[in-house]
JSON list of C-alpha atoms in Angstrom, two decimals:
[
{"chain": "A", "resi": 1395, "resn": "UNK", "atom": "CA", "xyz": [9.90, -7.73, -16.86]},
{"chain": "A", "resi": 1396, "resn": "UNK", "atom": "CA", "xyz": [10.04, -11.44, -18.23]},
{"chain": "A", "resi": 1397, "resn": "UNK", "atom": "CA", "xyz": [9.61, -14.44, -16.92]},
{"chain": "A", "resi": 1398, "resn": "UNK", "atom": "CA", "xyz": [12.18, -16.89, -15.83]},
{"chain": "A", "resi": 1399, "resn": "UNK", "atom": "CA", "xyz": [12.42, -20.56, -17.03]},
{"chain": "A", "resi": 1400, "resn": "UNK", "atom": "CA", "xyz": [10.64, -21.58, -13.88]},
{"chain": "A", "resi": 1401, "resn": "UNK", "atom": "CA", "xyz": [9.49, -25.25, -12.40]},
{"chain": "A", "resi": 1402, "resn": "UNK", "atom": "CA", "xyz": [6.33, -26.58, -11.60]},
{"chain": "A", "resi": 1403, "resn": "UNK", "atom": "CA", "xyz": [7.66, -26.61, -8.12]},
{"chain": "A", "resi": 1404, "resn": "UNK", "atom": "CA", "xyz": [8.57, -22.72, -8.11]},
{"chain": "A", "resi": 1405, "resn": "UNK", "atom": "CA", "xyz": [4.92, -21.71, -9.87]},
{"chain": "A", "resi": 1406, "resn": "UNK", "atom": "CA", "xyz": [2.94, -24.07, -7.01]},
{"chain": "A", "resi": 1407, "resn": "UNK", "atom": "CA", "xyz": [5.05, -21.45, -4.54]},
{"chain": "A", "resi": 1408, "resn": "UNK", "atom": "CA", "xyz": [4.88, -18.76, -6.24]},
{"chain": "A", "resi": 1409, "resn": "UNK", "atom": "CA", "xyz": [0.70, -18.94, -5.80]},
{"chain": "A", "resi": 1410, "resn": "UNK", "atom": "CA", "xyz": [0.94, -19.64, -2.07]},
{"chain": "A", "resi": 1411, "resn": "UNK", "atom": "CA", "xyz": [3.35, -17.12, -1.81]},
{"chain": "A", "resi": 1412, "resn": "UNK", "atom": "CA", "xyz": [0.94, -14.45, -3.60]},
{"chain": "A", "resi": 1413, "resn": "UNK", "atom": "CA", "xyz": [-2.24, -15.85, -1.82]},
{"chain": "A", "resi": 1414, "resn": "UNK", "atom": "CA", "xyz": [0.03, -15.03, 1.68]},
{"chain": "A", "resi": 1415, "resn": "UNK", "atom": "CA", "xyz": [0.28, -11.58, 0.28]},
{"chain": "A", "resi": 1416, "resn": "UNK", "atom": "CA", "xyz": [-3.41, -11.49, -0.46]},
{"chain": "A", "resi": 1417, "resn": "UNK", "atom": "CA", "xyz": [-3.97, -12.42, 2.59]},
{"chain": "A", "resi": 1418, "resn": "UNK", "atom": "CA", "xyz": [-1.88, -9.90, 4.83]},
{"chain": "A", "resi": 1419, "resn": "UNK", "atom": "CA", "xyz": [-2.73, -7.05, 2.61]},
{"chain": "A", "resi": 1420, "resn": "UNK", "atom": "CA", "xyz": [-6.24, -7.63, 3.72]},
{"chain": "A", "resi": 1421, "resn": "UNK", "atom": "CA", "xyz": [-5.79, -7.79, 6.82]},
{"chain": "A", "resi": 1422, "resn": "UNK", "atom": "CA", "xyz": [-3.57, -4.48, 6.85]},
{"chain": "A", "resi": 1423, "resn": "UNK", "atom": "CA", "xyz": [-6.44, -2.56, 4.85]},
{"chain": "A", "resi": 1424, "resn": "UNK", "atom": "CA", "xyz": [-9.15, -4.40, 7.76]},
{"chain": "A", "resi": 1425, "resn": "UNK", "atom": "CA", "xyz": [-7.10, -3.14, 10.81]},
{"chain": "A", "resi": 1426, "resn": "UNK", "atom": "CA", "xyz": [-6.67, 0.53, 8.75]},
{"chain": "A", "resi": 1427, "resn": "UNK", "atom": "CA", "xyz": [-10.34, 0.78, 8.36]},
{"chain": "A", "resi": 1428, "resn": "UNK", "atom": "CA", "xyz": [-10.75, -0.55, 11.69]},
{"chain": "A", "resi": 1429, "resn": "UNK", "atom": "CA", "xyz": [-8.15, 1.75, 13.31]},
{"chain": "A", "resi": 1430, "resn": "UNK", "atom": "CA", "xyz": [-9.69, 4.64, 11.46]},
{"chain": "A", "resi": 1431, "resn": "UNK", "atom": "CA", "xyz": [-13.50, 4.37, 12.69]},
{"chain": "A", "resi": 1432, "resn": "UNK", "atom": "CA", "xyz": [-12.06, 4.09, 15.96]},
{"chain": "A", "resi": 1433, "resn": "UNK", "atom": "CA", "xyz": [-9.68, 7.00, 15.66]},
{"chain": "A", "resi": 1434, "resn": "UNK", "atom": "CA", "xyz": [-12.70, 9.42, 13.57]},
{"chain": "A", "resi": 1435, "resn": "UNK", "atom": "CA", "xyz": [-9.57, 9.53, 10.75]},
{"chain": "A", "resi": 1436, "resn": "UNK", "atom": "CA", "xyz": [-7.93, 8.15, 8.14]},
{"chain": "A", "resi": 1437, "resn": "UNK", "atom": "CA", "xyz": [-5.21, 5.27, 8.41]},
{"chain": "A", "resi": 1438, "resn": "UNK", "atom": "CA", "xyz": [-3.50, 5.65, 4.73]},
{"chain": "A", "resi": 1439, "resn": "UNK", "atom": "CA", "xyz": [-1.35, 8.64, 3.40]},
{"chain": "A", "resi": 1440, "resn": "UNK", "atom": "CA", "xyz": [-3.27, 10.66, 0.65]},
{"chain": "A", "resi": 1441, "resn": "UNK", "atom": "CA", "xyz": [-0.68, 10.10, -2.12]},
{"chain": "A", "resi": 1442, "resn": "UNK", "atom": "CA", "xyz": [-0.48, 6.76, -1.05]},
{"chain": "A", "resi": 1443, "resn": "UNK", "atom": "CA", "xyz": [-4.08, 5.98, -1.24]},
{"chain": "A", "resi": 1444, "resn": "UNK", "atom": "CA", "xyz": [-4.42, 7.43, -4.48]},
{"chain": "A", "resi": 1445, "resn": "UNK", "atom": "CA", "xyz": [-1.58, 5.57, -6.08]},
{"chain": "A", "resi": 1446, "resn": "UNK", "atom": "CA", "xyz": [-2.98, 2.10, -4.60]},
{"chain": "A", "resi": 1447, "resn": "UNK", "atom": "CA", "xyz": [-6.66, 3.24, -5.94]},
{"chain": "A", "resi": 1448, "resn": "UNK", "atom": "CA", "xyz": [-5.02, 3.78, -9.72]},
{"chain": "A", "resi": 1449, "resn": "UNK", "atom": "CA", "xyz": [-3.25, 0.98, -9.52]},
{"chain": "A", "resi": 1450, "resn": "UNK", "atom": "CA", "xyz": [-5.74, -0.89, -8.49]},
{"chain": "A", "resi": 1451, "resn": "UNK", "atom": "CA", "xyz": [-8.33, 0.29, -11.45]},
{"chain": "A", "resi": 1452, "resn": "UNK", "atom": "CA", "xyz": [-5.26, 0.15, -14.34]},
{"chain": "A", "resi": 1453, "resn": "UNK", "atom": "CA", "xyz": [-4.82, -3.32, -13.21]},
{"chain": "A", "resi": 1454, "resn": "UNK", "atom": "CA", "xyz": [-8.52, -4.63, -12.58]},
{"chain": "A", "resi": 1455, "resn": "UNK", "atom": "CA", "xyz": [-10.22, -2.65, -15.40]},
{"chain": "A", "resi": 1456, "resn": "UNK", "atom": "CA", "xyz": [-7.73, -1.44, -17.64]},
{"chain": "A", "resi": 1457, "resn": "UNK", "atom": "CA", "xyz": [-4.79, -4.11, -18.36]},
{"chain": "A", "resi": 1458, "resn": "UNK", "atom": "CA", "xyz": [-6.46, -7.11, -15.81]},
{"chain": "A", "resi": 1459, "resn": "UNK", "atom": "CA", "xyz": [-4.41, -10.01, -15.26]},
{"chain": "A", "resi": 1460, "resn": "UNK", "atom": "CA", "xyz": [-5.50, -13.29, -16.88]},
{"chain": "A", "resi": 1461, "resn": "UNK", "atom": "CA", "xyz": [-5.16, -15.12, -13.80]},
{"chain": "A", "resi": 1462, "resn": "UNK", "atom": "CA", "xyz": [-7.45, -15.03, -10.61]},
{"chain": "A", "resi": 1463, "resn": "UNK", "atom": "CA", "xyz": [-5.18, -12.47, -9.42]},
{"chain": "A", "resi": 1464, "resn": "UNK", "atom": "CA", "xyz": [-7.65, -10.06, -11.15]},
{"chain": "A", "resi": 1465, "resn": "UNK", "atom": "CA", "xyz": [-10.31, -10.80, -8.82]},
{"chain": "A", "resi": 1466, "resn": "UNK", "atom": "CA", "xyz": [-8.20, -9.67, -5.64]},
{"chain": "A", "resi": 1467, "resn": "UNK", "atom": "CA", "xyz": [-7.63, -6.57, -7.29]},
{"chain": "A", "resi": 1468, "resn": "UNK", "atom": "CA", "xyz": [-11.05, -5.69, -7.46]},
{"chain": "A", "resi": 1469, "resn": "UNK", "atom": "CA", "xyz": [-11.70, -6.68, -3.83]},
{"chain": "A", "resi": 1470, "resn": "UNK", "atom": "CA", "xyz": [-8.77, -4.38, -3.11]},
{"chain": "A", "resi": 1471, "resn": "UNK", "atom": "CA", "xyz": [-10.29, -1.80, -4.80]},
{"chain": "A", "resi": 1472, "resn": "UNK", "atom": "CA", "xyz": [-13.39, -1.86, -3.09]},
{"chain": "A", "resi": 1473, "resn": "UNK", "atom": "CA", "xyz": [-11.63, -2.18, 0.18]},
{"chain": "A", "resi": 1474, "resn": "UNK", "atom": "CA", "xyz": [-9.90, 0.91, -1.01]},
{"chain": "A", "resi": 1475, "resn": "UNK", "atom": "CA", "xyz": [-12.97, 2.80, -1.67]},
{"chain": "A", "resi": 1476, "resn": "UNK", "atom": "CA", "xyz": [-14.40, 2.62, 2.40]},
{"chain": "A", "resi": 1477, "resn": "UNK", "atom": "CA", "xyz": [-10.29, 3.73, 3.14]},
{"chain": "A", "resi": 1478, "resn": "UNK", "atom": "CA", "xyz": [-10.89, 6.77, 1.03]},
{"chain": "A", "resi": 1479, "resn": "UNK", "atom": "CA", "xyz": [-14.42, 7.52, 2.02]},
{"chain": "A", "resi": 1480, "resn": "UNK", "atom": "CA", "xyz": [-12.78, 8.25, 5.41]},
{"chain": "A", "resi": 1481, "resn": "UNK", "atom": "CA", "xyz": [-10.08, 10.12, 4.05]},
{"chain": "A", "resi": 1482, "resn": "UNK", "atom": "CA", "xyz": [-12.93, 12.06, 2.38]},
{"chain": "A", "resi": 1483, "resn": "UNK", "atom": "CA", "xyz": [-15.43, 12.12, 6.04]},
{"chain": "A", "resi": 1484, "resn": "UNK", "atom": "CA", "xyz": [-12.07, 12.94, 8.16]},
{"chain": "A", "resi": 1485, "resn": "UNK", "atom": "CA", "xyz": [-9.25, 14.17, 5.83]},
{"chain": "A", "resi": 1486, "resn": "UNK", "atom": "CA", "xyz": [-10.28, 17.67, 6.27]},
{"chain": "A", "resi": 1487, "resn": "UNK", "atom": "CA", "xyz": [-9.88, 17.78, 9.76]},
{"chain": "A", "resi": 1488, "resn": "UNK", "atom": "CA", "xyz": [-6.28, 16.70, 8.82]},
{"chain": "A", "resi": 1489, "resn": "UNK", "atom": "CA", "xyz": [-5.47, 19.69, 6.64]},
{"chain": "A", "resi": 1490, "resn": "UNK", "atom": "CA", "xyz": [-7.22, 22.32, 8.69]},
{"chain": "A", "resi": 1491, "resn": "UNK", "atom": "CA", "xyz": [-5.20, 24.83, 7.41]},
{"chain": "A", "resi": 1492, "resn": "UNK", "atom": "CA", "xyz": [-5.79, 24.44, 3.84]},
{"chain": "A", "resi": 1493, "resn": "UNK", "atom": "CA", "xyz": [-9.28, 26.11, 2.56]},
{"chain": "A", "resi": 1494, "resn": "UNK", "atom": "CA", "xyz": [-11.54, 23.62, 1.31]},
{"chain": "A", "resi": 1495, "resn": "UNK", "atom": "CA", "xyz": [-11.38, 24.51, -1.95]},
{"chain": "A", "resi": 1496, "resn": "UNK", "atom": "CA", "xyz": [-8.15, 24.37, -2.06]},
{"chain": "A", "resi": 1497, "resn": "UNK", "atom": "CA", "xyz": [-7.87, 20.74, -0.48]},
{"chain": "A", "resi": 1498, "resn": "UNK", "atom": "CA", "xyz": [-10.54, 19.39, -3.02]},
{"chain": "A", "resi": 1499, "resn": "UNK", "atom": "CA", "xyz": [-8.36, 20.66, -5.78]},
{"chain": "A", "resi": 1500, "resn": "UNK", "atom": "CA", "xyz": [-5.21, 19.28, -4.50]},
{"chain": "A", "resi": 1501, "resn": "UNK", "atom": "CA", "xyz": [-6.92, 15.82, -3.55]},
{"chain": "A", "resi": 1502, "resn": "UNK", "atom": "CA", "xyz": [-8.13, 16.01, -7.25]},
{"chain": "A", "resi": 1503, "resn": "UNK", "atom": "CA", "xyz": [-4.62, 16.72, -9.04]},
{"chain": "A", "resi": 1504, "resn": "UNK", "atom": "CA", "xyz": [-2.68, 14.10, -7.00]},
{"chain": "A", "resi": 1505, "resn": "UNK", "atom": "CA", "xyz": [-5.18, 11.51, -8.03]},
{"chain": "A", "resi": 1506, "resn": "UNK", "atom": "CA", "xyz": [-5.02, 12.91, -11.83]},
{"chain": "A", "resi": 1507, "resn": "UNK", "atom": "CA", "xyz": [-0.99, 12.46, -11.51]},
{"chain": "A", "resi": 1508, "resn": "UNK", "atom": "CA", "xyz": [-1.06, 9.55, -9.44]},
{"chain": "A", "resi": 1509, "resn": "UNK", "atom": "CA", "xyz": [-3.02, 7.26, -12.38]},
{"chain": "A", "resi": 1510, "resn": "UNK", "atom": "CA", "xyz": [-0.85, 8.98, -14.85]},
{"chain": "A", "resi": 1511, "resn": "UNK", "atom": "CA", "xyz": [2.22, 7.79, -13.08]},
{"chain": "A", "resi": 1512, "resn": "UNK", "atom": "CA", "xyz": [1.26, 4.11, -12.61]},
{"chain": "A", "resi": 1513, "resn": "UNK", "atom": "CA", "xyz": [-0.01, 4.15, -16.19]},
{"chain": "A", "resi": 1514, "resn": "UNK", "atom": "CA", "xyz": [3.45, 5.83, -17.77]},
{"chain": "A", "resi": 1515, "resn": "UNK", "atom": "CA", "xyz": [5.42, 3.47, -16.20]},
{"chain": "A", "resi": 1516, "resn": "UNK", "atom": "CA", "xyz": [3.16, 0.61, -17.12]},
{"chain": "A", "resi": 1517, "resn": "UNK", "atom": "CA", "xyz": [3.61, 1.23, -20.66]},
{"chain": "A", "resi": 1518, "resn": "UNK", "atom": "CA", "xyz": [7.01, 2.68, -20.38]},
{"chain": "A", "resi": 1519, "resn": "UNK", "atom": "CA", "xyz": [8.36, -0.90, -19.05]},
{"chain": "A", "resi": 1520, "resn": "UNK", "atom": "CA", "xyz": [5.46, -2.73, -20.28]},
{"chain": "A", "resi": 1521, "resn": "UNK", "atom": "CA", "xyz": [4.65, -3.79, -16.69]},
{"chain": "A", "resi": 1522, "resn": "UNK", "atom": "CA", "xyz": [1.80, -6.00, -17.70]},
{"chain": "A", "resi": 1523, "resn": "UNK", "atom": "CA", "xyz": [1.53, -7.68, -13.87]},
{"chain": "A", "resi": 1524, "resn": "UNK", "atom": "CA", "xyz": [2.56, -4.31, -12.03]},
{"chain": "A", "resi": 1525, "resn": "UNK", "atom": "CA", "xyz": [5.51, -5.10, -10.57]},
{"chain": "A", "resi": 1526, "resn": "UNK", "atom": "CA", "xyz": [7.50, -1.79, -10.70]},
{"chain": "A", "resi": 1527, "resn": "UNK", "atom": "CA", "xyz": [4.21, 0.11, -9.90]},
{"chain": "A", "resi": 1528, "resn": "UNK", "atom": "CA", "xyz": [3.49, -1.80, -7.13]},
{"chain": "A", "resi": 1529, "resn": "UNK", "atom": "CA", "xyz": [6.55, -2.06, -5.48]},
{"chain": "A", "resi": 1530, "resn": "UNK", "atom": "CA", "xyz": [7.11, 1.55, -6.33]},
{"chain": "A", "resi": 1531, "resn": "UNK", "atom": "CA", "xyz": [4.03, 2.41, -4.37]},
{"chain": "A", "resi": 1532, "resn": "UNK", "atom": "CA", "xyz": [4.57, 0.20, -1.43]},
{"chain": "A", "resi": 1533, "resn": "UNK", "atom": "CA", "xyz": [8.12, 1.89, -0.94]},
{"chain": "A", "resi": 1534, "resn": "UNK", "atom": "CA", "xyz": [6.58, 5.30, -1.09]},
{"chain": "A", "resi": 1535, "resn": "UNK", "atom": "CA", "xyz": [3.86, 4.34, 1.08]},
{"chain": "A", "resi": 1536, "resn": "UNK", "atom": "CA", "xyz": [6.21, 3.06, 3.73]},
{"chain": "A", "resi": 1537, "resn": "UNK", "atom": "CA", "xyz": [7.86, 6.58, 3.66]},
{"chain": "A", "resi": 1538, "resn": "UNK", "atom": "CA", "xyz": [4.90, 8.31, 3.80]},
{"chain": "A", "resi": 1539, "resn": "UNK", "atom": "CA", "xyz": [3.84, 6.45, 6.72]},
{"chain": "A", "resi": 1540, "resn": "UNK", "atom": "CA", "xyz": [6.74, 7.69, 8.98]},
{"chain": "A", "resi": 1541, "resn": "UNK", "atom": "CA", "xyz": [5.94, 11.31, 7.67]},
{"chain": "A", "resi": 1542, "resn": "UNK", "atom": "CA", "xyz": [2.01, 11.04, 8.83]},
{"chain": "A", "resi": 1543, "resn": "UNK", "atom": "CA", "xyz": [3.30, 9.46, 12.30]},
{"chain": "A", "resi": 1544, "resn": "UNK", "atom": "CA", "xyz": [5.69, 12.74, 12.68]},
{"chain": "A", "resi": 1545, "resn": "UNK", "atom": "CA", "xyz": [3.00, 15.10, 11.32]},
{"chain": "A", "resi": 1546, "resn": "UNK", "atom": "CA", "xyz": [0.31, 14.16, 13.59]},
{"chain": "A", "resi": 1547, "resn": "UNK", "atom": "CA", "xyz": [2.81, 13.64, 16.67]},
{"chain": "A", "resi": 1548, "resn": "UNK", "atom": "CA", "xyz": [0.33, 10.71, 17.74]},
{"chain": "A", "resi": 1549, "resn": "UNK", "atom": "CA", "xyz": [-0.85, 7.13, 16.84]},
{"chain": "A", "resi": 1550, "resn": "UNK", "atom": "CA", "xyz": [-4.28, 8.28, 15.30]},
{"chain": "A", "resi": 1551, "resn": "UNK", "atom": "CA", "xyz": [-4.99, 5.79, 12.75]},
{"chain": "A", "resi": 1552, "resn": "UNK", "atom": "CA", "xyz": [-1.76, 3.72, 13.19]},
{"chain": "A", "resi": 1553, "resn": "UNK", "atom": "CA", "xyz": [-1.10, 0.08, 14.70]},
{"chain": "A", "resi": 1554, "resn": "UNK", "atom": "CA", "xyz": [2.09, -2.03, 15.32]},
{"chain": "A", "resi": 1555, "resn": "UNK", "atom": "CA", "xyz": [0.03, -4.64, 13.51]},
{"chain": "A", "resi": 1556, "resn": "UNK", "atom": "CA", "xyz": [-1.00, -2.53, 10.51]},
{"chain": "A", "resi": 1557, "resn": "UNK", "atom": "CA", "xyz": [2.73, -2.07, 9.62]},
{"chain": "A", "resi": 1558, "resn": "UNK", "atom": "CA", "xyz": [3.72, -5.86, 10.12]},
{"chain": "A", "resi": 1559, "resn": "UNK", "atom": "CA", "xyz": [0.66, -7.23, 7.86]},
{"chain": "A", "resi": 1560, "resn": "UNK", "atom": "CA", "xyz": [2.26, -4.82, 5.20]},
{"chain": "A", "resi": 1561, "resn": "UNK", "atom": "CA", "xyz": [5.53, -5.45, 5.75]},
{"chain": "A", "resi": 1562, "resn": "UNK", "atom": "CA", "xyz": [5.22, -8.95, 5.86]},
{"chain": "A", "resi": 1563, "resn": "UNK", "atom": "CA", "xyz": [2.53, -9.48, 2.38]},
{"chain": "A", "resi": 1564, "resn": "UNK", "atom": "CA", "xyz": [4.99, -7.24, 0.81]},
{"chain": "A", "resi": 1565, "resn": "UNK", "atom": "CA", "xyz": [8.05, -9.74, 1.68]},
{"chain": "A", "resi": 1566, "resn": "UNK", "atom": "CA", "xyz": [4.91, -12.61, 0.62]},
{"chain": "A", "resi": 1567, "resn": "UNK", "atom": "CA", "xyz": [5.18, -10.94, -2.48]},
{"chain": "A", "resi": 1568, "resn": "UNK", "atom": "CA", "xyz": [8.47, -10.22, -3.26]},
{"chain": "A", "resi": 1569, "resn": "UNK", "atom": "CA", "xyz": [8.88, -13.80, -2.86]},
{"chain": "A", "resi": 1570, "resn": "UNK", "atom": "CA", "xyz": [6.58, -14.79, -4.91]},
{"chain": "A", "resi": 1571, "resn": "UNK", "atom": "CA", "xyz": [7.56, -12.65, -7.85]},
{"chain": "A", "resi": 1572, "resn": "UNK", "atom": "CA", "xyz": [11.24, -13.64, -7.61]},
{"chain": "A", "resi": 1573, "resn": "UNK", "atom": "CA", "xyz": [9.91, -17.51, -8.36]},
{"chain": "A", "resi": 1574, "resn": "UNK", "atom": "CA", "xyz": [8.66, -16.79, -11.79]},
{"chain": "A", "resi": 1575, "resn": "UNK", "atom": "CA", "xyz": [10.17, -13.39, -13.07]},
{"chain": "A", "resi": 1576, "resn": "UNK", "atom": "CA", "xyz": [13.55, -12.22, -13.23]},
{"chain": "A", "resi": 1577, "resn": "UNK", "atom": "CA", "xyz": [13.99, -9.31, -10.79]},
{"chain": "A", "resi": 1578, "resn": "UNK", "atom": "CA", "xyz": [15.71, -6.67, -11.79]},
{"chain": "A", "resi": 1579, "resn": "UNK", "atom": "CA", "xyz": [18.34, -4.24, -9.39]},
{"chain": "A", "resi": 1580, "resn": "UNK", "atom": "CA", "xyz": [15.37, -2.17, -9.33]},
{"chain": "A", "resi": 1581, "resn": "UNK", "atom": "CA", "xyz": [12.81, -4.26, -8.16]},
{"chain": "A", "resi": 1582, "resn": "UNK", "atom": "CA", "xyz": [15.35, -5.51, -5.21]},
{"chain": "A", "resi": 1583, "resn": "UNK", "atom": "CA", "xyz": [16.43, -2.03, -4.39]},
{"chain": "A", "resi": 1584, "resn": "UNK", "atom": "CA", "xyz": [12.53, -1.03, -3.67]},
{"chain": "A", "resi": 1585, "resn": "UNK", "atom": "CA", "xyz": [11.61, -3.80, -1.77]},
{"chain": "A", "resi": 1586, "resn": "UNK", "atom": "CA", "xyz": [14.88, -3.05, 0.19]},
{"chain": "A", "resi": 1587, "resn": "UNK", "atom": "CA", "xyz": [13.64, 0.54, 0.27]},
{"chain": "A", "resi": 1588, "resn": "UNK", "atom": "CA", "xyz": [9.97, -1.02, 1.38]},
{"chain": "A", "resi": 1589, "resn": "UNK", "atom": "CA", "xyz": [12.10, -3.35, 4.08]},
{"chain": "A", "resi": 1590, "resn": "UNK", "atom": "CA", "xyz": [14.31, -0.06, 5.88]},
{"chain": "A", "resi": 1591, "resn": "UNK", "atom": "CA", "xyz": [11.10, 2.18, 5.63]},
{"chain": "A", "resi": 1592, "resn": "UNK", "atom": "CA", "xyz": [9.40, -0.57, 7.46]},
{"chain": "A", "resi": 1593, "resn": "UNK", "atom": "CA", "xyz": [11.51, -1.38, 10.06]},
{"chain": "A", "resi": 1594, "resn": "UNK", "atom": "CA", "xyz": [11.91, 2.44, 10.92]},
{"chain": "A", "resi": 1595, "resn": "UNK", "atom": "CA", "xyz": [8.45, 2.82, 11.12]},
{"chain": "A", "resi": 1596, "resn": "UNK", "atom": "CA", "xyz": [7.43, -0.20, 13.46]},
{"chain": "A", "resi": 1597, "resn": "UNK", "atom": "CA", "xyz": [10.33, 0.81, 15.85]},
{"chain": "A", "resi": 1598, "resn": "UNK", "atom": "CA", "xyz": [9.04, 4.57, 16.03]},
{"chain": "A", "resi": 1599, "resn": "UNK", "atom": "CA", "xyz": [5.56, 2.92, 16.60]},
{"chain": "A", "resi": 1600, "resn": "UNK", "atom": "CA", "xyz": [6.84, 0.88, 19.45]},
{"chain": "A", "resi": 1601, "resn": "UNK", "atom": "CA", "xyz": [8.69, 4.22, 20.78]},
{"chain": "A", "resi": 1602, "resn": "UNK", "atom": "CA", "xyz": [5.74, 6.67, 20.25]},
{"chain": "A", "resi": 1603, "resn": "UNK", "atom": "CA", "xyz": [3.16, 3.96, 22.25]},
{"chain": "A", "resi": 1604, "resn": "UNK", "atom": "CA", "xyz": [5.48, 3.65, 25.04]},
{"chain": "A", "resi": 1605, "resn": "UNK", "atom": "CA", "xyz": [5.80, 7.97, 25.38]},
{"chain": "A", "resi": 1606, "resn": "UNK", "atom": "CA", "xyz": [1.88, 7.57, 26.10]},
{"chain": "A", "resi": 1607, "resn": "UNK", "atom": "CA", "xyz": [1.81, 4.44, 28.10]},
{"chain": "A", "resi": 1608, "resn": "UNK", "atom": "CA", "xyz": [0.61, 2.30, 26.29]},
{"chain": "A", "resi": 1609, "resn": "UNK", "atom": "CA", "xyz": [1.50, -1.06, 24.89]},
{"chain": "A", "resi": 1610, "resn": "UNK", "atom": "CA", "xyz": [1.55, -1.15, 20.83]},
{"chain": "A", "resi": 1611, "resn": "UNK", "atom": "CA", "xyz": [0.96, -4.70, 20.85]},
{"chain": "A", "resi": 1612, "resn": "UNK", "atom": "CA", "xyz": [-2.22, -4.36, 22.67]},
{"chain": "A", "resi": 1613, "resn": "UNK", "atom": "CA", "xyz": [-3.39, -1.30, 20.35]},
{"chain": "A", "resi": 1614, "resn": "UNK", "atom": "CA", "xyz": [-5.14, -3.16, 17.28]}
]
């Protein structure tokens, strides 16, 4: 992915625009830790977690941006770290049916693939900044977060408020990408993919909090 012949207008937007996303993201990965201790589970699909941990160490330790972007990847990744020590404390509960050996094995091989996946395409694309990666993930995870609210049939672990801070810092980011790099028909068709998912997922929220009577807007 290159870089466009941007303005000194579009860069100055392009860095609120990623410090927005910054922002949100943290505050979706605050309320999913939050949500979690609360709920004795974890907020964040498995695949999904491990993806954002691999991405987070290719692009932090491995290939790290030269610009203070870095940093906020390695708060991310230690932010990461308490959401998969609960997957770790409560996961099992979630996969009751799997012997533990078998779920530590499985756990293990999906993170193995995961950081191979990020890292092929990195290279593949030379994707220095992580832009198809990250996308890629966020339009997975928004899938996968519809899947975990039909599999557990409840709102363990989930807000109203976790999907809008994601939905929102990925649209943050999106935006701020589009400033300064040209965006390819792949990029736009994942963060439409990120945008549907989204949308689906907030709306069966809503639904699912009003089947228990409860208001999702007051769950946090």
């Amino acid at each position: 992915m290159e870089f466009t012949d941007y303005s000194q207008t579009q860069y100055i937007w392009s860095l609120i625009l990623g410090g927005l996303c910054d922002t949100l993201w943290a505050i979706a990965y605050i309320l999913i830790i939050r949500r979690g201790f609360k709920d004795q589970t974890y907020g964040m699909p498995m695949v999904a977690l491990l993806t954002n941990l691999s991405w987070e160490i290719i692009f932090s330790f491995i290939y790290p941006y030269d610009t203070i972007q870095v940093y906020l990847n390695i708060v991310w990744f230690f932010i990461d770290l308490i959401i998969l020590y609960q997957f770790i404390k409560f996961g099992k509960q979630e996969f009751n049916k799997i012997p533990k050996d078998w779920f530590w094995m499985t756990v293990c091989v999906i993170g193995v693939i995961s950081f191979a996946a990020v890292f092929s395409v990195t290279v593949e694309f030379q994707d220095w900044y992580g832009n198809y990666t990250g996308f890629g993930d966020n339009m997975m995870m928004s899938a996968l977060f519809i899947w975990m609210l039909f599999e557990r049939g409840d709102l363990r672990g989930q807000s109203i408020y976790i999907a809008l801070s994601k939905f929102l810092g990925t649209t943050a980011a999106f935006a701020s990408v589009s400033l300064v790099f040209e965006t390819s028909f792949l990029l736009r068709f994942m963060y439409l993919g990120v945008l549907v998912f989204d949308m689906i997922y907030m709306m069966l929220i809503y639904q699912k909090a009003q089947e228990t009577g409860i208001s999702a807007w007051q769950r946090v």
